Amino acid sequence: MDAQTGAIEALKTHPATTSLRRSLEIYYGDPQRERAMDRFYAHFIRAGDLVFDIGSHVGDHIGSFRRLGARVVAVEPQPLCTQAIRAIYAGDDQVSLVEGACGARAGNIQININSANPTVSTASRHFIEAADGAAGWEDEIWDSQIEVTSITLDALIGEYGVPTFVKIDVEGFEDEVLAGLHHPPRALSFEFTTIERGVAQRCLDRATALGFSSFNISLGDTMSLAFPEGMSAEGMAAHLVSLPHEVNSGDVYCVTG
């Protein structure tokens, strides 16, 4: 057993981090999923690139970015998740962990924690309201809150440099994250959900203003693009509106040039 696997197994059984067990079992230890993720992100990332992982959760995307040879700046507000990232990537000086959240401005942000399902913890009250009563979200409960430091993408760029790729997965707060960006990377992705399509539209509007001109989509955790070629922001907006509620979520990929 290598050190990383050992750290993951220890996190699954430690009393302080057992709430992460489900996430750790889903996102680690599946070689087929890891290979698919690496093949997918190789379209956007090369060895030596700088990548920002905004909303790292338990850090499985960090693993893919590192296997592709990228340097990674990971931003995560949940203390249990940052504990897991520190343990899993201990000793890797190519991973920088920022404990906090990205937003439109510097300051503090309140995070609503879902203790039973930390992957959907969110800074967005609107997201929680949209989930209330929605099909597929009936059992989700945000049962506590923490206040964390907020940092903008521009500030991260000022400290670490301009990334090649930015992954944004922050449960309905993606538009606020993009509002803090004025120095666009070559490519970025933002998560969308079918309960908060307005957030995706605001993200598309912001991405267009930043100079992104080609858009594609990956549904769920398929690690594949839905279309052979990118489309316009208008075309992507129409596609997002047309998706059935049951799709639930996915990621929009934005490329400049």
Coordinates of N, CA and C in Angstrom, one line a residue:
M1 N 0.8 -1.2 0.0 CA 0.0 0.0 0.0 C 0.9 1.2 0.0
D2 N 0.7 2.2 -1.0 CA 1.5 3.4 -1.0 C 1.0 4.4 0.0
A3 N 1.7 5.5 0.2 CA 1.4 6.4 1.3 C 0.1 7.1 1.0
Q4 N -0.3 7.4 -0.2 CA -1.5 8.1 -0.5 C -2.7 7.1 -0.2
T5 N -2.6 5.9 -0.6 CA -3.7 4.9 -0.3 C -3.8 4.7 1.2
G6 N -2.7 4.6 1.8 CA -2.8 4.5 3.3 C -3.4 5.7 4.0
A7 N -3.2 6.9 3.5 CA -3.8 8.1 4.1 C -5.3 8.0 3.8
I8 N -5.7 7.6 2.6 CA -7.2 7.5 2.3 C -7.9 6.5 3.2
E9 N -7.2 5.3 3.4 CA -7.9 4.3 4.2 C -7.9 4.8 5.7
A10 N -6.9 5.5 6.1 CA -6.9 6.0 7.5 C -8.1 7.0 7.7
L11 N -8.3 7.9 6.7 CA -9.3 8.9 6.8 C -10.7 8.2 6.8
K12 N -10.9 7.1 6.1 CA -12.2 6.5 6.1 C -12.6 5.9 7.5
T13 N -11.6 5.6 8.3 CA -11.9 4.9 9.5 C -11.7 5.8 10.7
H14 N -11.1 7.0 10.6 CA -10.8 7.8 11.7 C -12.1 8.5 12.1
P15 N -12.4 8.5 13.4 CA -13.7 9.0 13.9 C -14.0 10.4 13.5
A16 N -12.9 11.2 13.4 CA -13.1 12.6 13.0 C -13.5 12.9 11.6
T17 N -13.2 11.9 10.7 CA -13.4 12.1 9.2 C -14.3 11.0 8.6
T18 N -15.0 10.3 9.4 CA -15.9 9.2 8.9 C -17.0 9.8 8.0
S19 N -17.4 11.0 8.2 CA -18.4 11.6 7.3 C -18.0 11.8 5.9
L20 N -16.6 11.7 5.7 CA -16.1 11.7 4.3 C -16.0 10.4 3.7
R21 N -16.3 9.3 4.4 CA -16.0 8.0 3.9 C -16.7 7.7 2.5
R22 N -18.0 8.1 2.4 CA -18.7 7.9 1.1 C -18.0 8.6 0.0
S23 N -17.6 9.9 0.2 CA -16.9 10.6 -0.9 C -15.5 9.9 -1.2
L24 N -14.8 9.5 -0.2 CA -13.5 8.9 -0.4 C -13.7 7.6 -1.2
E25 N -14.7 6.8 -0.9 CA -14.9 5.6 -1.6 C -15.4 5.8 -3.0
I26 N -16.1 6.9 -3.3 CA -16.6 7.2 -4.7 C -15.5 7.7 -5.5
Y27 N -14.7 8.6 -5.0 CA -13.7 9.4 -5.8 C -12.3 8.8 -5.8
Y28 N -12.0 7.8 -4.9 CA -10.7 7.3 -4.9 C -10.8 5.7 -5.1
G29 N -9.7 5.2 -5.6 CA -9.6 3.7 -5.7 C -10.3 3.0 -6.9
D30 N -10.7 3.8 -7.9 CA -11.3 3.3 -9.1 C -10.3 3.6 -10.2
P31 N -9.4 2.7 -10.6 CA -8.5 3.0 -11.7 C -9.1 3.3 -13.0
Q32 N -10.3 2.7 -13.3 CA -11.0 3.1 -14.6 C -11.4 4.5 -14.6
R33 N -12.0 5.0 -13.5 CA -12.4 6.3 -13.4 C -11.2 7.3 -13.5
E34 N -10.1 6.9 -12.8 CA -8.9 7.8 -12.8 C -8.4 7.9 -14.3
R35 N -8.4 6.8 -15.0 CA -7.9 6.9 -16.4 C -8.8 7.7 -17.2
A36 N -10.1 7.6 -17.1 CA -11.0 8.4 -17.8 C -10.9 9.9 -17.5
M37 N -10.7 10.2 -16.2 CA -10.5 11.6 -15.8 C -9.2 12.1 -16.5
D38 N -8.1 11.4 -16.4 CA -6.9 11.8 -17.0 C -6.9 12.0 -18.5
R39 N -7.6 11.1 -19.2 CA -7.8 11.3 -20.6 C -8.6 12.6 -20.9
F40 N -9.6 12.8 -20.1 CA -10.5 13.9 -20.4 C -9.7 15.2 -20.1
Y41 N -9.0 15.4 -19.0 CA -8.4 16.6 -18.7 C -7.1 16.9 -19.5
A42 N -6.6 15.8 -20.1 CA -5.5 16.0 -21.0 C -5.8 16.9 -22.2
H43 N -7.1 17.1 -22.5 CA -7.5 18.0 -23.6 C -7.2 19.5 -23.2
F44 N -7.1 19.7 -21.9 CA -6.9 21.1 -21.4 C -5.6 21.4 -20.7
I45 N -4.9 20.3 -20.2 CA -3.8 20.5 -19.3 C -2.6 19.7 -19.8
R46 N -1.4 20.4 -19.7 CA -0.2 19.7 -20.1 C 0.8 19.8 -18.9
A47 N 1.8 19.0 -18.9 CA 2.8 19.0 -17.9 C 3.4 20.4 -17.7
G48 N 3.6 20.8 -16.5 CA 4.1 22.1 -16.2 C 3.1 23.2 -16.1
D49 N 1.8 23.0 -16.5 CA 0.8 24.0 -16.4 C 0.4 24.2 -14.9
L50 N -0.2 25.4 -14.7 CA -0.7 25.7 -13.4 C -2.2 25.6 -13.5
V51 N -2.8 24.9 -12.5 CA -4.3 24.7 -12.5 C -4.8 25.1 -11.1
F52 N -6.0 25.8 -11.2 CA -6.7 26.2 -10.0 C -7.9 25.2 -9.8
D53 N -8.0 24.6 -8.7 CA -9.1 23.7 -8.3 C -10.0 24.3 -7.3
I54 N -11.0 25.0 -7.7 CA -11.9 25.8 -6.8 C -13.0 24.9 -6.4
G55 N -13.0 24.6 -5.1 CA -14.0 23.7 -4.6 C -13.5 22.3 -4.7
S56 N -12.4 22.0 -4.0 CA -11.7 20.7 -4.2 C -12.3 19.5 -3.5
H57 N -13.2 19.7 -2.5 CA -13.8 18.7 -1.8 C -12.7 17.8 -1.2
V58 N -12.7 16.5 -1.6 CA -11.6 15.6 -1.0 C -10.4 15.5 -1.9
G59 N -10.4 16.2 -3.0 CA -9.2 16.4 -3.8 C -8.9 15.4 -4.9
D60 N -9.9 14.6 -5.4 CA -9.7 13.7 -6.4 C -9.2 14.3 -7.7
H61 N -9.8 15.5 -8.0 CA -9.3 16.2 -9.2 C -7.8 16.7 -9.1
I62 N -7.4 17.0 -7.9 CA -6.0 17.3 -7.7 C -5.2 16.1 -8.2
G63 N -5.6 14.9 -7.8 CA -4.8 13.7 -8.2 C -4.7 13.6 -9.7
S64 N -5.8 13.9 -10.5 CA -5.7 13.8 -11.9 C -4.8 14.9 -12.5
F65 N -4.9 16.1 -12.0 CA -4.1 17.2 -12.4 C -2.6 17.0 -12.2
R66 N -2.3 16.3 -11.0 CA -0.9 16.0 -10.7 C -0.4 14.9 -11.6
R67 N -1.2 13.9 -11.9 CA -0.8 12.8 -12.8 C -0.5 13.4 -14.2
L68 N -1.1 14.4 -14.5 CA -0.9 15.1 -15.8 C 0.3 16.0 -15.8
G69 N 0.9 16.2 -14.6 CA 2.1 17.0 -14.5 C 1.9 18.4 -14.1
A70 N 0.7 18.8 -13.8 CA 0.4 20.2 -13.5 C 0.7 20.5 -12.0
R71 N 1.0 21.8 -11.8 CA 1.0 22.4 -10.4 C -0.4 22.8 -10.1
V72 N -0.8 22.6 -8.8 CA -2.2 22.8 -8.5 C -2.3 23.7 -7.3
V73 N -3.2 24.7 -7.4 CA -3.6 25.5 -6.3 C -5.1 25.0 -6.0
A74 N -5.3 24.5 -4.8 CA -6.6 23.9 -4.4 C -7.2 24.9 -3.4
V75 N -8.5 25.2 -3.6 CA -9.2 26.1 -2.7 C -10.4 25.3 -2.1
E76 N -10.5 25.2 -0.8 CA -11.5 24.4 -0.2 C -11.9 25.0 1.2
P77 N -13.1 25.2 1.5 CA -13.5 25.9 2.8 C -13.8 24.9 3.9
Q78 N -14.1 23.7 3.7 CA -14.6 22.8 4.7 C -13.4 22.2 5.5
P79 N -13.3 22.4 6.8 CA -12.1 21.9 7.6 C -11.9 20.4 7.4
L80 N -12.9 19.6 7.4 CA -12.7 18.1 7.2 C -12.1 17.8 5.9
C81 N -12.5 18.5 4.8 CA -12.0 18.3 3.5 C -10.5 18.8 3.4
T82 N -10.2 19.9 4.0 CA -8.8 20.4 3.9 C -7.9 19.4 4.7
Q83 N -8.5 18.9 5.8 CA -7.7 17.8 6.6 C -7.4 16.7 5.7
A84 N -8.4 16.2 4.9 CA -8.2 15.1 4.0 C -7.2 15.4 2.9
I85 N -7.3 16.6 2.3 CA -6.3 17.0 1.2 C -4.9 17.0 1.8
R86 N -4.8 17.6 3.0 CA -3.4 17.7 3.6 C -2.8 16.3 3.8
A87 N -3.7 15.3 4.2 CA -3.2 14.0 4.5 C -2.9 13.3 3.2
I88 N -3.7 13.4 2.2 CA -3.6 12.6 0.9 C -2.4 13.1 0.1
Y89 N -2.2 14.5 0.1 CA -1.1 15.1 -0.7 C 0.1 15.6 0.2
A90 N 0.2 15.0 1.3 CA 1.3 15.3 2.2 C 2.7 15.2 1.5
G91 N 3.5 16.2 1.6 CA 4.8 16.1 1.0 C 4.9 16.4 -0.5
D92 N 3.8 16.7 -1.1 CA 3.8 17.1 -2.5 C 3.9 18.6 -2.6
D93 N 5.1 19.1 -2.9 CA 5.3 20.5 -3.0 C 4.7 21.2 -4.2
Q94 N 4.1 20.4 -5.1 CA 3.4 21.0 -6.3 C 1.9 21.2 -6.0
V95 N 1.5 20.9 -4.8 CA 0.1 21.2 -4.4 C 0.1 22.3 -3.3
S96 N -0.6 23.4 -3.6 CA -0.8 24.4 -2.6 C -2.2 24.5 -2.2
L97 N -2.5 24.4 -0.9 CA -3.9 24.4 -0.4 C -4.2 25.7 0.2
V98 N -5.3 26.3 -0.2 CA -5.8 27.6 0.3 C -7.1 27.2 1.1
E99 N -7.1 27.4 2.4 CA -8.3 27.1 3.2 C -9.2 28.3 3.2
G100 N -10.3 28.2 2.5 CA -11.2 29.3 2.4 C -12.1 29.1 1.1
A101 N -12.7 30.2 0.7 CA -13.6 30.1 -0.5 C -13.3 31.2 -1.4
C102 N -13.6 31.0 -2.7 CA -13.5 32.0 -3.7 C -14.8 32.8 -3.8
G103 N -14.8 34.1 -4.0 CA -16.0 34.8 -4.2 C -15.7 36.1 -5.0
A104 N -16.7 37.0 -5.0 CA -16.6 38.2 -5.9 C -15.6 39.2 -5.3
R105 N -15.4 39.1 -4.0 CA -14.5 40.1 -3.3 C -13.9 39.4 -2.1
A106 N -12.8 40.1 -1.6 CA -12.2 39.6 -0.4 C -13.0 39.9 0.8
G107 N -12.8 39.1 1.9 CA -13.6 39.3 3.1 C -13.9 38.0 3.8
N108 N -15.1 37.8 4.2 CA -15.6 36.5 4.8 C -16.8 36.0 4.1
I109 N -17.0 34.7 4.1 CA -18.2 34.1 3.5 C -18.7 33.0 4.4
Q110 N -20.0 32.9 4.5 CA -20.7 31.9 5.3 C -20.9 30.7 4.5
I111 N -20.4 29.5 4.9 CA -20.6 28.3 4.2 C -21.7 27.5 5.0
N112 N -22.7 27.0 4.3 CA -23.7 26.1 4.8 C -23.3 24.7 4.6
I113 N -23.1 24.0 5.7 CA -22.5 22.6 5.7 C -23.7 21.6 5.7
N114 N -23.5 20.6 4.8 CA -24.4 19.5 4.8 C -23.5 18.3 5.4
S115 N -23.7 18.0 6.6 CA -22.9 17.1 7.3 C -23.0 15.7 6.8
A116 N -24.1 15.3 6.3 CA -24.3 13.9 5.8 C -23.8 13.8 4.4
N117 N -23.7 14.9 3.7 CA -23.3 14.9 2.3 C -22.5 16.1 2.0
P118 N -21.2 16.2 2.5 CA -20.4 17.4 2.4 C -20.2 17.9 1.0
T119 N -20.3 17.0 0.0 CA -20.0 17.5 -1.3 C -21.0 18.5 -1.8
V120 N -22.2 18.7 -1.2 CA -23.1 19.7 -1.6 C -23.2 20.9 -0.6
S121 N -22.2 21.0 0.3 CA -22.1 22.2 1.1 C -21.9 23.4 0.2
T122 N -22.5 24.6 0.6 CA -22.5 25.7 -0.3 C -22.5 27.0 0.4
A123 N -22.0 28.0 -0.3 CA -22.1 29.4 0.2 C -23.4 30.1 -0.3
S124 N -24.2 29.4 -1.1 CA -25.3 30.0 -1.7 C -26.6 29.7 -1.0
R125 N -27.3 30.7 -0.4 CA -28.6 30.4 0.2 C -29.6 30.1 -0.9
H126 N -29.5 30.8 -2.1 CA -30.4 30.5 -3.2 C -30.4 29.1 -3.6
F127 N -29.2 28.5 -3.6 CA -29.0 27.1 -3.9 C -29.8 26.2 -3.0
I128 N -29.8 26.5 -1.7 CA -30.5 25.7 -0.7 C -32.0 25.9 -0.9
E129 N -32.4 27.1 -1.2 CA -33.8 27.3 -1.5 C -34.3 26.6 -2.7
A130 N -33.5 26.6 -3.8 CA -33.8 25.9 -5.0 C -33.9 24.4 -4.8
A131 N -33.1 23.8 -3.9 CA -33.1 22.4 -3.6 C -34.3 22.0 -2.8
D132 N -34.9 22.9 -2.0 CA -36.0 22.6 -1.1 C -37.2 22.1 -2.0
G133 N -37.5 20.8 -1.8 CA -38.7 20.3 -2.5 C -38.4 19.8 -3.9
A134 N -37.2 20.0 -4.4 CA -36.9 19.5 -5.8 C -36.7 18.0 -5.8
A135 N -37.1 17.4 -6.9 CA -36.9 16.0 -7.0 C -35.5 15.6 -7.0
G136 N -35.1 14.6 -6.2 CA -33.7 14.2 -6.1 C -33.0 14.8 -5.0
W137 N -33.6 15.9 -4.4 CA -32.9 16.6 -3.4 C -33.6 16.5 -2.0
E138 N -34.6 15.7 -1.9 CA -35.5 15.6 -0.8 C -34.8 15.4 0.6
D139 N -33.7 14.6 0.5 CA -33.1 14.2 1.8 C -31.9 15.1 2.2
E140 N -31.6 16.1 1.4 CA -30.5 17.0 1.7 C -30.8 18.0 2.8
I141 N -29.9 18.1 3.8 CA -30.1 19.0 4.9 C -28.8 19.7 5.2
W142 N -28.9 21.0 5.2 CA -27.8 21.9 5.5 C -27.9 22.2 7.0
D143 N -27.2 21.6 7.9 CA -27.4 21.6 9.3 C -26.5 22.4 10.2
S144 N -25.5 23.1 9.6 CA -24.6 23.9 10.3 C -24.0 24.9 9.4
Q145 N -23.3 25.9 10.0 CA -22.7 27.0 9.2 C -21.3 27.3 9.8
I146 N -20.4 27.7 8.9 CA -19.1 28.2 9.3 C -18.8 29.4 8.5
E147 N -18.0 30.3 9.1 CA -17.5 31.5 8.4 C -16.1 31.3 8.0
V148 N -15.8 31.5 6.7 CA -14.4 31.3 6.2 C -13.9 32.6 5.5
T149 N -12.6 32.6 5.3 CA -12.1 33.7 4.5 C -12.4 33.6 3.0
S150 N -12.7 34.7 2.4 CA -13.0 34.8 1.0 C -11.8 35.4 0.2
I151 N -11.5 34.8 -0.9 CA -10.4 35.3 -1.7 C -10.9 35.3 -3.2
T152 N -10.5 36.2 -4.0 CA -10.9 36.3 -5.4 C -9.9 35.5 -6.2
L153 N -10.4 35.1 -7.4 CA -9.5 34.5 -8.4 C -8.4 35.4 -8.8
D154 N -8.7 36.7 -8.9 CA -7.7 37.7 -9.2 C -6.6 37.7 -8.2
A155 N -6.9 37.6 -6.9 CA -6.0 37.6 -5.8 C -5.1 36.3 -5.9
L156 N -5.7 35.2 -6.2 CA -5.0 33.9 -6.4 C -4.0 34.1 -7.5
I157 N -4.4 34.7 -8.6 CA -3.5 34.9 -9.8 C -2.4 35.8 -9.3
G158 N -2.6 36.8 -8.6 CA -1.6 37.7 -8.1 C -0.5 37.0 -7.3
E159 N -1.0 36.0 -6.5 CA 0.0 35.2 -5.7 C 0.7 34.1 -6.4
Y160 N -0.1 33.4 -7.2 CA 0.5 32.1 -7.8 C 0.7 32.2 -9.3
G161 N 0.2 33.2 -10.0 CA 0.3 33.3 -11.5 C -0.9 33.0 -12.2
V162 N -0.9 33.2 -13.5 CA -2.1 33.0 -14.3 C -2.2 31.5 -14.6
P163 N -3.3 30.8 -14.3 CA -3.4 29.4 -14.6 C -3.7 29.1 -16.0
T164 N -3.4 27.9 -16.5 CA -3.9 27.4 -17.8 C -5.3 27.0 -17.7
F165 N -5.7 26.4 -16.6 CA -7.1 25.9 -16.5 C -7.6 26.2 -15.1
V166 N -8.9 26.5 -15.0 CA -9.5 26.7 -13.7 C -10.8 25.8 -13.6
K167 N -10.9 25.0 -12.6 CA -12.1 24.2 -12.4 C -12.9 24.8 -11.2
I168 N -14.1 25.1 -11.5 CA -15.0 25.7 -10.4 C -16.2 24.8 -10.1
D169 N -16.3 24.3 -8.9 CA -17.3 23.4 -8.5 C -17.7 23.8 -7.1
V170 N -18.7 24.7 -7.0 CA -19.0 25.3 -5.7 C -20.5 25.4 -5.4
E171 N -21.2 24.5 -5.9 CA -22.7 24.3 -5.6 C -23.5 25.6 -5.6
G172 N -23.6 26.2 -6.8 CA -24.5 27.3 -7.0 C -23.9 28.7 -6.7
F173 N -22.6 28.7 -6.4 CA -21.8 29.9 -6.2 C -20.9 30.3 -7.3
E174 N -21.0 29.5 -8.4 CA -20.0 29.7 -9.5 C -20.0 31.1 -10.1
D175 N -21.2 31.7 -10.2 CA -21.2 33.1 -10.7 C -20.5 34.1 -9.9
E176 N -20.6 33.9 -8.5 CA -19.8 34.8 -7.6 C -18.3 34.6 -7.8
V177 N -17.9 33.4 -8.0 CA -16.5 33.1 -8.2 C -16.0 33.8 -9.4
L178 N -16.7 33.6 -10.5 CA -16.3 34.3 -11.8 C -16.4 35.8 -11.7
A179 N -17.2 36.3 -10.8 CA -17.2 37.8 -10.7 C -15.9 38.3 -10.2
G180 N -15.1 37.5 -9.5 CA -13.8 37.9 -9.0 C -12.7 37.6 -9.9
L181 N -13.0 37.4 -11.2 CA -11.9 37.1 -12.2 C -11.9 38.1 -13.3
H182 N -10.7 38.7 -13.6 CA -10.6 39.7 -14.7 C -9.4 39.3 -15.5
H183 N -8.7 38.3 -15.2 CA -7.5 37.8 -16.0 C -7.8 36.4 -16.4
P184 N -8.5 36.2 -17.5 CA -8.9 34.8 -17.9 C -7.8 33.9 -18.2
P185 N -7.9 32.6 -17.8 CA -7.0 31.6 -18.3 C -7.4 31.1 -19.7
R186 N -6.6 30.2 -20.2 CA -6.9 29.6 -21.5 C -8.3 28.9 -21.5
A187 N -8.6 28.2 -20.4 CA -9.8 27.4 -20.3 C -10.3 27.3 -18.9
L188 N -11.6 27.2 -18.7 CA -12.1 26.9 -17.4 C -13.4 26.1 -17.5
S189 N -13.8 25.6 -16.4 CA -15.1 24.9 -16.3 C -15.8 25.4 -15.1
F190 N -17.2 25.4 -15.2 CA -18.0 25.7 -14.0 C -19.1 24.6 -14.0
E191 N -19.4 24.2 -12.8 CA -20.5 23.3 -12.6 C -21.9 24.0 -12.8
F192 N -22.8 23.3 -13.3 CA -24.2 23.7 -13.3 C -25.1 22.7 -12.7
T193 N -26.3 23.1 -12.2 CA -27.3 22.2 -11.8 C -28.6 22.6 -12.4
T194 N -29.5 21.6 -12.6 CA -30.8 21.9 -13.2 C -31.7 22.6 -12.3
I195 N -31.4 22.7 -11.0 CA -32.2 23.4 -10.0 C -31.8 24.9 -10.0
E196 N -30.7 25.3 -10.6 CA -30.2 26.6 -10.6 C -29.6 27.0 -11.9
R197 N -30.5 27.0 -13.0 CA -30.0 27.3 -14.3 C -29.7 28.7 -14.5
G198 N -30.3 29.6 -13.7 CA -30.0 31.0 -13.8 C -28.5 31.3 -13.4
V199 N -27.9 30.5 -12.5 CA -26.5 30.7 -12.2 C -25.7 30.4 -13.4
A200 N -26.0 29.3 -14.1 CA -25.2 28.9 -15.3 C -25.3 30.0 -16.4
Q201 N -26.5 30.6 -16.5 CA -26.6 31.7 -17.5 C -25.8 32.9 -17.1
R202 N -25.7 33.2 -15.8 CA -24.8 34.3 -15.4 C -23.4 34.0 -15.6
C203 N -23.0 32.7 -15.4 CA -21.6 32.3 -15.7 C -21.3 32.4 -17.2
L204 N -22.2 32.0 -18.0 CA -22.0 32.2 -19.5 C -21.8 33.6 -19.9
D205 N -22.7 34.5 -19.3 CA -22.5 35.9 -19.6 C -21.2 36.5 -19.1
R206 N -20.7 36.1 -18.0 CA -19.4 36.5 -17.5 C -18.3 36.0 -18.3
A207 N -18.4 34.7 -18.7 CA -17.3 34.1 -19.5 C -17.2 34.7 -20.8
T208 N -18.4 35.1 -21.4 CA -18.3 35.8 -22.7 C -17.7 37.2 -22.5
A209 N -18.0 37.9 -21.5 CA -17.4 39.2 -21.2 C -15.9 39.1 -21.0
L210 N -15.4 37.9 -20.5 CA -14.0 37.7 -20.3 C -13.3 37.3 -21.6
G211 N -14.0 37.0 -22.6 CA -13.4 36.7 -23.9 C -13.5 35.2 -24.3
F212 N -14.1 34.4 -23.5 CA -14.3 33.0 -23.9 C -15.3 32.9 -25.0
S213 N -15.0 32.1 -26.0 CA -15.9 32.1 -27.2 C -16.4 30.7 -27.6
S214 N -15.8 29.7 -27.0 CA -16.2 28.3 -27.4 C -16.6 27.5 -26.1
F215 N -17.8 26.9 -26.2 CA -18.4 26.2 -25.0 C -18.8 24.8 -25.3
N216 N -18.6 23.9 -24.4 CA -19.0 22.6 -24.5 C -19.5 22.1 -23.1
I217 N -20.0 20.9 -23.0 CA -20.6 20.5 -21.7 C -20.3 19.0 -21.5
S218 N -20.1 18.6 -20.2 CA -20.0 17.3 -19.8 C -21.1 17.0 -18.8
L219 N -21.9 16.0 -19.0 CA -23.0 15.7 -18.1 C -22.6 14.8 -17.0
G220 N -23.0 15.1 -15.8 CA -22.8 14.2 -14.6 C -21.3 14.0 -14.4
D221 N -20.9 12.7 -14.2 CA -19.5 12.4 -14.0 C -19.0 11.6 -15.2
T222 N -19.5 11.9 -16.4 CA -19.2 11.0 -17.6 C -17.7 11.2 -18.1
M223 N -17.1 12.4 -17.7 CA -15.8 12.7 -18.2 C -15.7 12.6 -19.7
S224 N -16.7 13.1 -20.4 CA -16.7 13.2 -21.9 C -17.5 14.4 -22.3
L225 N -17.0 15.1 -23.4 CA -17.8 16.2 -23.9 C -18.9 15.8 -24.7
A226 N -20.1 16.5 -24.6 CA -21.3 16.1 -25.2 C -21.3 16.4 -26.7
F227 N -20.5 17.3 -27.2 CA -20.5 17.8 -28.6 C -19.1 17.7 -29.2
P228 N -19.0 17.3 -30.4 CA -17.6 17.1 -31.1 C -16.9 18.4 -31.2
E229 N -17.6 19.5 -31.3 CA -17.0 20.8 -31.4 C -17.7 21.8 -30.4
G230 N -17.0 22.9 -30.1 CA -17.6 23.9 -29.2 C -18.7 24.6 -29.9
M231 N -19.5 25.3 -29.1 CA -20.6 26.1 -29.6 C -20.5 27.5 -29.0
S232 N -21.4 28.4 -29.5 CA -21.5 29.7 -28.9 C -22.1 29.7 -27.6
A233 N -22.0 30.9 -26.9 CA -22.6 31.0 -25.6 C -24.1 30.9 -25.7
E234 N -24.7 31.5 -26.8 CA -26.1 31.4 -27.0 C -26.6 30.0 -27.2
G235 N -25.8 29.2 -28.0 CA -26.2 27.9 -28.2 C -26.1 27.0 -26.9
M236 N -25.1 27.3 -26.1 CA -25.0 26.6 -24.8 C -26.1 27.0 -23.9
A237 N -26.5 28.2 -23.9 CA -27.6 28.7 -23.0 C -28.8 28.0 -23.4
A238 N -29.1 27.9 -24.7 CA -30.3 27.2 -25.1 C -30.3 25.7 -24.8
H239 N -29.1 25.1 -24.9 CA -29.0 23.7 -24.5 C -29.2 23.4 -23.1
L240 N -28.7 24.3 -22.2 CA -28.9 24.2 -20.8 C -30.4 24.2 -20.4
V241 N -31.1 25.2 -21.1 CA -32.5 25.3 -20.8 C -33.3 24.0 -21.2
S242 N -32.8 23.4 -22.3 CA -33.5 22.2 -22.8 C -33.3 20.9 -22.0
L243 N -32.3 20.9 -21.2 CA -32.0 19.7 -20.4 C -33.1 19.3 -19.4
P244 N -33.5 18.0 -19.4 CA -34.5 17.6 -18.4 C -33.9 17.8 -17.0
H245 N -34.8 17.9 -16.0 CA -34.4 18.1 -14.6 C -33.6 16.9 -14.1
E246 N -33.9 15.7 -14.7 CA -33.2 14.5 -14.2 C -31.7 14.5 -14.5
V247 N -31.3 15.3 -15.4 CA -29.8 15.4 -15.7 C -29.1 15.8 -14.4
N248 N -29.7 16.7 -13.6 CA -29.2 17.1 -12.3 C -28.0 18.0 -12.4
S249 N -26.9 17.6 -13.0 CA -25.7 18.5 -12.9 C -24.7 18.1 -14.0
G250 N -23.7 18.9 -14.2 CA -22.7 18.7 -15.1 C -21.7 19.9 -15.1
D251 N -20.9 20.0 -16.0 CA -19.9 21.1 -16.1 C -19.8 21.6 -17.5
V252 N -19.8 23.0 -17.6 CA -19.6 23.7 -18.8 C -18.2 24.0 -19.0
Y253 N -17.6 23.8 -20.2 CA -16.2 24.1 -20.4 C -16.1 25.2 -21.4
C254 N -15.3 26.2 -21.0 CA -15.2 27.5 -21.7 C -13.7 27.6 -22.2
V255 N -13.5 27.9 -23.5 CA -12.2 28.0 -24.1 C -12.1 29.4 -24.8
T256 N -10.9 30.0 -24.7 CA -10.7 31.2 -25.4 C -10.2 30.9 -26.8
G257 N -10.4 31.9 -27.7 CA -9.8 31.7 -29.1 C -10.5 30.7 -29.9

